[in-house]
Amino acid sequence: MYVSGGMTLIPSMKQRLAAPSDLIDLSSLPELEGIEQLNDAQDSMLRVGGLTRHNEVAGNVLIQRHLPVLGQVAAAIGDNQVRNRGTLGGSIANADPAADLPAALLAMKASVNTQDRQISADEFFLDLFETALDAGDIVVSVDFSTPQQAAYEKFRHPASGYAVVGVLVACFADGVRVGVTGAGPCAFRACALEDALNQQFLPQAVDAVAIPDAGFNSDIHASAEYRAHLIKVLTKRAVASLLS
Amino acid sequence: MSMSDSGSQSIAITVTVNGEPHHLRVAPNTLLVTLLREHLGLTGTHVGCDTSQCGACTIHLDGAAVKSCAVLAVQADNCEVLTIEGLGSIDNLHPMQQAFRDCHALQCGFCTPGMIMQAVDLAQQSSDLDADTIRQGIEGNLCRCTGYQNIVEAVAKGASMMAGTNTLAHEA
């Protein structure tokens, strides 16, 4: 098994939730580092190396200029010590249902680059801690499209810092995308909300949309019904902040 | 629950701790905090929760504050580690240590080394820290005595002392 920042894997090993026979540390691979701008005919894109630490994402000048919302998402992860160590590639490969970055990948039309293939974010997150990565795959980098504007709203668990629910609304020339984390077994796009916001980009457009809570997470922190409710509330807040 | 050192074969690593290089052999499952406390005798770095929540084990790894109970010793190979022992001395306290002393920013003192290491990281990012920024900045460090008020004051004072703008503060 690979380890990058180890901010989930090492605590999981200590709790005996993971017991890999061998660990391969990716931290000395320069190919996994760096943030660069890509020239694409359609959208402006940013490529972020898989080994990029969350605090590097949050403080990077290119990201602040072209994709500030990704910096805000990274700055909302865990605490400072975790952000100094945890990596973008590690977080998405782990695919915690309450992690922040998966919502950003989905809303920002991201593609995940491994050693030999490219996986669209829409096909990357499959289930609880399950992604389209195969054994041996490494997240080399992630390509993000830069939206015209975007906002991330998170209902943060006060102790853990994880998203009880997080919603990222991104506006592109060809439509609105809504990435949701924390609510289901893995992050997903709320297509019904996207349709409503494409009709009318106003907070009240969210009111008429039904968000069924079937299959949503339900635990001591929040019921499935409450999480479904939070999706709408946070989407409205994100839209309102983009209109203000 | 900490992982024991009863792993398979040991691995040779070189770690520079507080400026001094150490060539060591460690079991692959040895945590960095165990290396510091038990192999090198640097017990200023504390183990509070051992679940990467309390921040008592915060040290600097290549200049950035991290929780050493969530890092394997082998991951620190060829890295620079700074612990509370390397920050200042009894006779020559680091400005952040002096600020914690001046503001009486401790009660039982267990969280203090981790608090100070994180506070120094925070102050290196900005010298002008307001209370909200400090409270968010130390959210990964828990004070079970709940003595946060004086800690927040000390971090603000220590940050300005580090920037050289408040060097006379502790004489006032």
Coordinates of C-alpha atoms in Angstrom, one line a residue:
Chain A
M1 CA 0.0 0.0 0.0
Y2 CA 1.1 3.5 -0.8
V3 CA 1.4 6.3 1.9
S4 CA 1.7 10.0 1.1
G5 CA 0.8 12.3 4.0
G6 CA -0.5 9.4 6.1
M7 CA -3.0 11.6 7.9
T8 CA -5.7 9.0 7.6
L9 CA -3.7 5.9 7.0
I10 CA -1.4 6.0 10.0
P11 CA -4.2 6.7 12.6
S12 CA -6.2 3.9 10.9
M13 CA -3.2 1.5 11.3
K14 CA -3.0 2.5 15.0
Q15 CA -6.7 1.7 15.4
R16 CA -6.1 -1.6 13.5
L17 CA -8.6 -0.5 10.9
A18 CA -5.9 -1.0 8.3
A19 CA -3.0 -3.5 8.5
P20 CA -1.0 -3.3 5.3
S21 CA 1.9 -5.7 5.1
D22 CA 4.1 -3.1 3.4
L23 CA 4.0 0.6 3.0
I24 CA 5.6 2.5 0.1
D25 CA 6.3 6.1 0.8
L26 CA 5.6 8.4 -2.2
S27 CA 7.0 11.5 -0.6
S28 CA 10.3 11.6 -2.5
L29 CA 8.8 11.5 -6.0
P30 CA 9.2 14.9 -7.6
E31 CA 6.9 13.9 -10.4
L32 CA 4.0 14.1 -8.0
E33 CA 4.7 17.7 -6.9
G34 CA 3.9 21.1 -8.4
I35 CA 1.0 23.2 -9.5
E36 CA 0.9 24.5 -13.1
Q37 CA -1.4 26.1 -15.6
L38 CA -2.5 24.0 -18.6
N39 CA -3.4 25.5 -21.9
D40 CA -6.7 24.0 -23.1
A41 CA -8.8 25.2 -26.0
Q42 CA -12.0 25.1 -24.0
D43 CA -11.4 26.0 -20.3
S44 CA -8.5 27.3 -18.5
M45 CA -7.1 24.5 -16.4
L46 CA -4.8 23.9 -13.4
R47 CA -2.9 20.8 -12.8
V48 CA -2.2 20.0 -9.1
G49 CA 0.4 17.3 -8.2
G50 CA -0.9 14.4 -6.1
L51 CA 1.6 15.0 -3.4
T52 CA 0.7 18.7 -2.9
R53 CA 0.0 19.4 0.8
H54 CA -3.3 21.0 1.7
N55 CA -1.5 24.1 3.0
E56 CA 0.4 24.4 -0.3
V57 CA -2.9 24.3 -2.2
A58 CA -4.3 27.0 0.2
G59 CA -1.4 29.3 -0.2
N60 CA -0.4 28.8 -3.8
V61 CA -0.4 32.0 -6.0
L62 CA -1.7 30.3 -9.2
I63 CA -4.6 28.8 -7.2
Q64 CA -5.4 32.0 -5.5
R65 CA -5.5 33.8 -8.9
H66 CA -7.3 31.2 -11.0
L67 CA -9.1 28.8 -8.7
P68 CA -9.5 30.5 -5.3
V69 CA -12.3 28.2 -4.2
L70 CA -9.9 25.2 -4.2
G71 CA -7.7 27.1 -1.8
Q72 CA -10.7 27.7 0.4
V73 CA -11.6 24.0 0.3
A74 CA -8.0 23.0 1.2
A75 CA -7.9 25.6 4.1
A76 CA -11.1 24.1 5.5
I77 CA -9.6 20.6 5.9
G78 CA -8.7 19.4 9.5
D79 CA -6.3 21.6 11.4
N80 CA -3.1 23.3 10.5
Q81 CA -0.8 20.4 11.4
V82 CA -2.9 18.1 9.3
R83 CA -2.9 20.5 6.4
N84 CA 0.9 20.7 6.6
R85 CA 1.1 17.0 6.0
G86 CA -2.0 15.7 4.3
T87 CA -2.0 15.6 0.5
L88 CA -4.5 16.2 -2.3
G89 CA -3.8 12.8 -3.9
G90 CA -4.0 11.0 -0.6
S91 CA -7.3 12.5 0.4
I92 CA -9.1 11.7 -2.8
A93 CA -7.6 8.2 -3.0
N94 CA -8.9 7.6 0.5
A95 CA -12.3 8.9 -0.5
D96 CA -13.6 9.5 3.0
P97 CA -17.4 10.2 2.6
A98 CA -16.9 13.5 4.6
A99 CA -13.7 14.7 3.0
D100 CA -13.9 18.2 1.4
L101 CA -11.9 17.7 -1.8
P102 CA -14.1 15.2 -3.5
A103 CA -16.9 17.8 -3.8
A104 CA -14.4 20.2 -5.4
L105 CA -13.3 17.6 -8.0
L106 CA -16.8 16.9 -9.0
A107 CA -17.9 20.5 -9.3
M108 CA -14.7 21.6 -11.1
K109 CA -14.9 19.0 -13.9
A110 CA -11.7 17.5 -12.6
S111 CA -9.8 14.6 -14.1
V112 CA -7.5 12.4 -12.0
N113 CA -4.2 11.4 -13.7
T114 CA -2.6 8.1 -12.7
Q115 CA 0.6 6.7 -14.2
D116 CA -1.2 5.6 -17.4
R117 CA -4.7 6.8 -17.6
Q118 CA -7.1 9.7 -16.9
I119 CA -10.3 9.2 -14.9
S120 CA -13.0 11.8 -14.8
A121 CA -14.1 12.9 -11.4
D122 CA -17.7 11.8 -12.3
E123 CA -16.4 8.2 -12.6
F124 CA -13.8 8.4 -9.8
F125 CA -15.8 8.2 -6.5
L126 CA -17.7 4.9 -6.4
D127 CA -18.7 4.2 -2.8
L128 CA -17.6 4.4 0.8
F129 CA -13.8 4.7 0.7
E130 CA -13.9 3.2 -2.8
T131 CA -12.6 4.8 -6.0
A132 CA -11.9 3.8 -9.6
L133 CA -8.2 3.4 -8.7
D134 CA -6.8 -0.1 -9.1
A135 CA -4.1 -1.6 -6.9
G136 CA -0.9 0.0 -8.0
D137 CA -2.4 3.1 -9.3
I138 CA -1.0 6.4 -8.0
V139 CA -2.7 9.8 -8.2
V140 CA 0.0 11.6 -10.1
S141 CA -2.0 14.8 -10.5
V142 CA -5.5 16.2 -10.8
D143 CA -6.6 18.6 -13.5
F144 CA -9.2 21.2 -12.5
S145 CA -11.2 23.4 -14.9
T146 CA -11.5 26.9 -13.7
P147 CA -15.1 28.1 -13.4
Q148 CA -16.3 31.7 -13.9
Q149 CA -17.1 31.7 -10.2
A150 CA -17.5 29.1 -7.4
A151 CA -18.3 28.9 -3.7
Y152 CA -17.9 26.2 -1.1
E153 CA -20.2 26.1 1.9
K154 CA -19.5 23.6 4.6
F155 CA -21.4 22.5 7.7
R156 CA -18.3 21.6 9.7
H157 CA -18.3 19.1 12.5
P158 CA -17.0 21.2 15.4
A159 CA -14.7 18.5 16.8
S160 CA -13.4 16.6 13.8
G161 CA -13.5 19.4 11.2
Y162 CA -15.0 17.0 8.7
A163 CA -17.9 18.1 6.6
V164 CA -21.3 16.9 8.0
V165 CA -22.3 18.2 4.6
G166 CA -20.3 20.3 2.1
V167 CA -21.6 21.8 -1.1
L168 CA -19.5 23.3 -3.9
V169 CA -21.4 25.3 -6.5
A170 CA -19.4 26.2 -9.6
C171 CA -20.6 28.2 -12.6
F172 CA -19.2 27.4 -16.1
A173 CA -20.1 28.9 -19.4
D174 CA -22.0 25.6 -20.2
G175 CA -23.8 25.4 -16.9
V176 CA -23.8 25.1 -13.1
R177 CA -22.2 22.1 -11.3
V178 CA -23.0 21.2 -7.7
G179 CA -20.7 18.8 -5.9
V180 CA -21.9 17.4 -2.5
T181 CA -19.8 15.7 0.1
G182 CA -20.7 14.3 3.6
A183 CA -24.2 13.3 2.7
G184 CA -23.9 10.0 1.0
P185 CA -21.4 7.1 1.0
C186 CA -19.3 9.1 -1.4
A187 CA -19.3 12.5 -2.9
F188 CA -21.8 13.1 -5.8
R189 CA -23.2 15.7 -8.1
A190 CA -26.7 17.0 -7.2
C191 CA -28.1 16.9 -10.7
A192 CA -31.6 18.1 -9.7
L193 CA -30.1 21.2 -8.1
E194 CA -27.9 21.8 -11.2
D195 CA -31.0 21.6 -13.4
A196 CA -32.9 24.1 -11.1
L197 CA -30.0 26.5 -11.0
N198 CA -29.5 26.4 -14.7
Q199 CA -33.1 27.5 -15.1
Q200 CA -32.8 30.2 -12.6
F201 CA -29.6 31.0 -10.6
L202 CA -31.2 32.2 -7.4
P203 CA -31.3 30.8 -3.9
Q204 CA -35.1 30.3 -4.0
A205 CA -34.7 28.1 -7.1
V206 CA -33.5 25.4 -4.7
D207 CA -36.7 25.4 -2.7
A208 CA -38.7 23.4 -5.2
V209 CA -36.1 20.7 -5.6
A210 CA -36.7 17.5 -3.7
I211 CA -33.6 15.8 -2.3
P212 CA -34.5 12.2 -1.3
D213 CA -32.4 11.0 1.6
A214 CA -32.5 7.3 0.7
G215 CA -29.0 5.8 1.1
F216 CA -27.7 8.9 2.9
N217 CA -25.4 8.6 5.9
S218 CA -27.1 8.6 9.3
D219 CA -25.0 8.6 12.5
I220 CA -24.8 10.2 15.9
H221 CA -23.8 13.5 14.2
A222 CA -26.7 13.9 11.8
S223 CA -29.7 11.9 10.4
A224 CA -30.0 11.2 6.7
E225 CA -33.0 13.5 6.6
Y226 CA -31.0 16.3 8.3
R227 CA -28.2 15.9 5.8
A228 CA -30.6 16.1 2.9
H229 CA -31.9 19.3 4.4
L230 CA -28.4 20.7 4.8
I231 CA -27.7 20.1 1.1
K232 CA -30.4 22.6 0.2
V233 CA -29.5 25.1 2.9
L234 CA -25.8 25.1 1.9
T235 CA -26.6 25.3 -1.8
K236 CA -28.7 28.4 -1.2
R237 CA -25.9 29.9 0.9
A238 CA -23.4 29.2 -1.9
V239 CA -25.7 30.7 -4.5
A240 CA -26.4 33.8 -2.4
S241 CA -22.7 34.4 -1.8
L242 CA -22.0 34.2 -5.5
L243 CA -24.8 36.7 -6.2
S244 CA -23.7 39.2 -3.6
Chain B
M1 CA -2.4 2.6 22.0
S2 CA 0.9 3.1 20.4
M3 CA 2.4 0.7 17.9
S4 CA 5.1 -1.4 19.4
D5 CA 8.6 -1.6 17.9
S6 CA 8.2 -5.4 17.4
G7 CA 8.0 -5.0 13.6
S8 CA 10.2 -6.9 11.1
Q9 CA 13.7 -5.9 10.3
S10 CA 14.9 -2.4 11.2
I11 CA 15.6 0.3 8.7
A12 CA 18.5 2.7 8.7
I13 CA 17.5 6.4 8.7
T14 CA 19.3 9.7 9.1
V15 CA 17.3 12.4 10.9
T16 CA 18.6 15.8 11.9
V17 CA 17.0 16.7 15.3
N18 CA 17.5 20.2 16.7
G19 CA 20.5 20.7 14.3
E20 CA 22.2 17.4 15.2
P21 CA 22.3 14.6 12.7
H22 CA 21.4 11.1 14.0
H23 CA 22.0 7.9 12.2
L24 CA 19.5 5.4 13.6
R25 CA 18.0 2.0 13.0
V26 CA 14.3 1.8 13.7
A27 CA 11.6 -0.7 13.3
P28 CA 9.3 0.2 10.3
N29 CA 6.3 0.8 12.6
T30 CA 8.1 3.1 15.0
L31 CA 6.3 6.5 15.3
L32 CA 8.3 9.7 15.0
V33 CA 7.2 10.7 18.5
T34 CA 8.5 7.4 19.9
L35 CA 11.8 7.9 18.2
L36 CA 12.1 11.4 19.8
R37 CA 11.0 10.4 23.3
E38 CA 12.3 6.9 23.7
H39 CA 15.3 6.6 21.3
L40 CA 16.6 10.2 21.8
G41 CA 15.3 10.9 25.2
L42 CA 13.6 14.2 24.1
T43 CA 10.5 13.9 26.3
G44 CA 9.4 17.5 25.9
T45 CA 7.3 16.3 23.0
H46 CA 4.2 14.8 24.7
V47 CA 1.8 12.0 23.7
G48 CA -1.7 13.1 24.7
C49 CA -4.4 11.4 22.8
D50 CA -2.2 9.3 20.4
T51 CA -5.0 9.7 17.8
S52 CA -3.8 13.0 16.1
Q53 CA -6.4 15.1 17.7
C54 CA -4.8 16.9 20.7
G55 CA -1.6 18.3 19.2
A56 CA 0.6 17.7 22.3
C57 CA 3.1 15.9 20.1
T58 CA 3.4 18.8 17.6
I59 CA 6.9 19.3 16.3
H60 CA 8.3 20.9 13.1
L61 CA 9.2 18.6 10.3
D62 CA 11.2 20.4 7.6
G63 CA 9.9 23.7 9.1
A64 CA 6.2 22.9 9.2
A65 CA 4.2 22.0 12.4
V66 CA 3.0 18.3 12.2
K67 CA 1.7 15.8 14.8
S68 CA 4.5 13.4 15.4
C69 CA 2.2 10.7 16.6
A70 CA 0.8 10.4 13.1
V71 CA 4.2 10.3 11.3
L72 CA 6.3 7.2 11.0
A73 CA 10.0 7.6 12.0
V74 CA 11.1 6.3 8.6
Q75 CA 9.1 9.0 6.9
A76 CA 11.4 11.5 8.6
D77 CA 14.5 10.0 6.9
N78 CA 16.7 12.9 5.6
C79 CA 14.4 15.4 7.2
E80 CA 15.0 18.2 9.7
V81 CA 13.1 17.9 13.0
L82 CA 12.7 20.7 15.5
T83 CA 11.4 19.9 19.0
I84 CA 10.6 22.1 22.0
E85 CA 14.1 21.3 23.3
G86 CA 15.6 22.9 20.2
L87 CA 13.5 26.0 20.3
G88 CA 15.2 27.8 23.2
S89 CA 17.0 27.1 26.4
I90 CA 16.3 27.8 30.1
D91 CA 18.8 30.8 29.9
N92 CA 17.6 32.0 26.5
L93 CA 14.0 31.4 25.9
H94 CA 12.5 31.6 22.4
P95 CA 10.2 34.7 22.2
M96 CA 7.2 32.4 22.1
Q97 CA 8.3 30.6 25.2
Q98 CA 8.9 33.9 26.9
A99 CA 5.4 35.1 25.9
F100 CA 3.8 31.9 27.3
R101 CA 5.7 32.6 30.5
D102 CA 4.8 36.3 30.7
C103 CA 1.1 35.6 30.0
H104 CA 0.9 32.6 32.3
A105 CA -0.4 30.7 29.3
L106 CA -0.4 27.4 31.0
Q107 CA -2.1 25.6 33.8
C108 CA -1.0 22.0 34.0
G109 CA 1.5 22.5 31.2
F110 CA 0.9 19.2 29.4
C111 CA -0.2 20.8 26.1
T112 CA 2.3 23.6 26.3
P113 CA 5.2 22.2 24.1
G114 CA 2.7 21.4 21.3
M115 CA 1.0 24.7 21.7
I116 CA 4.2 26.6 21.4
M117 CA 5.4 24.6 18.4
Q118 CA 2.1 25.3 16.6
A119 CA 2.2 28.9 17.7
V120 CA 5.6 29.4 16.2
D121 CA 4.4 27.9 12.9
L122 CA 1.4 30.3 13.0
A123 CA 3.7 33.3 13.8
Q124 CA 6.0 32.4 10.9
Q125 CA 3.0 32.8 8.6
S126 CA 2.0 36.2 10.0
S127 CA 3.2 38.4 12.8
D128 CA -0.1 40.3 13.1
L129 CA -2.5 37.7 14.5
D130 CA -5.9 38.6 15.7
A131 CA -7.7 36.5 18.3
D132 CA -9.9 34.7 15.8
T133 CA -7.0 33.8 13.6
I134 CA -5.1 32.4 16.6
R135 CA -8.1 30.4 17.8
Q136 CA -8.5 28.9 14.4
G137 CA -4.7 28.4 14.1
I138 CA -4.5 26.4 17.3
E139 CA -7.7 24.3 16.7
G140 CA -5.5 21.2 16.4
N141 CA -4.2 21.7 19.9
L142 CA -6.3 20.9 22.9
C143 CA -5.9 22.3 26.4
R144 CA -7.7 20.0 28.8
C145 CA -7.5 22.7 31.5
T146 CA -9.3 25.0 29.0
G147 CA -6.8 27.8 29.6
Y148 CA -7.2 29.2 26.2
Q149 CA -7.7 32.8 27.1
N150 CA -4.1 33.3 28.2
I151 CA -2.8 31.0 25.4
V152 CA -4.4 33.3 22.8
E153 CA -2.9 36.3 24.4
A154 CA 0.6 34.7 24.5
V155 CA 0.5 33.6 20.9
A156 CA -0.4 37.2 19.8
K157 CA 2.4 38.6 22.0
G158 CA 4.9 35.9 21.0
A159 CA 4.2 36.5 17.3
S160 CA 4.9 40.2 17.7
M161 CA 8.0 39.5 19.8
M162 CA 9.2 37.2 17.1
A163 CA 8.7 40.0 14.5
G164 CA 10.8 42.3 16.7
T165 CA 8.0 44.7 17.3
N166 CA 7.4 44.1 20.9
T167 CA 10.8 43.1 22.3
L168 CA 10.3 45.1 25.5
A169 CA 6.9 43.6 26.2
H170 CA 8.0 41.3 29.0
E171 CA 9.7 44.1 30.9
A172 CA 6.6 46.2 31.0

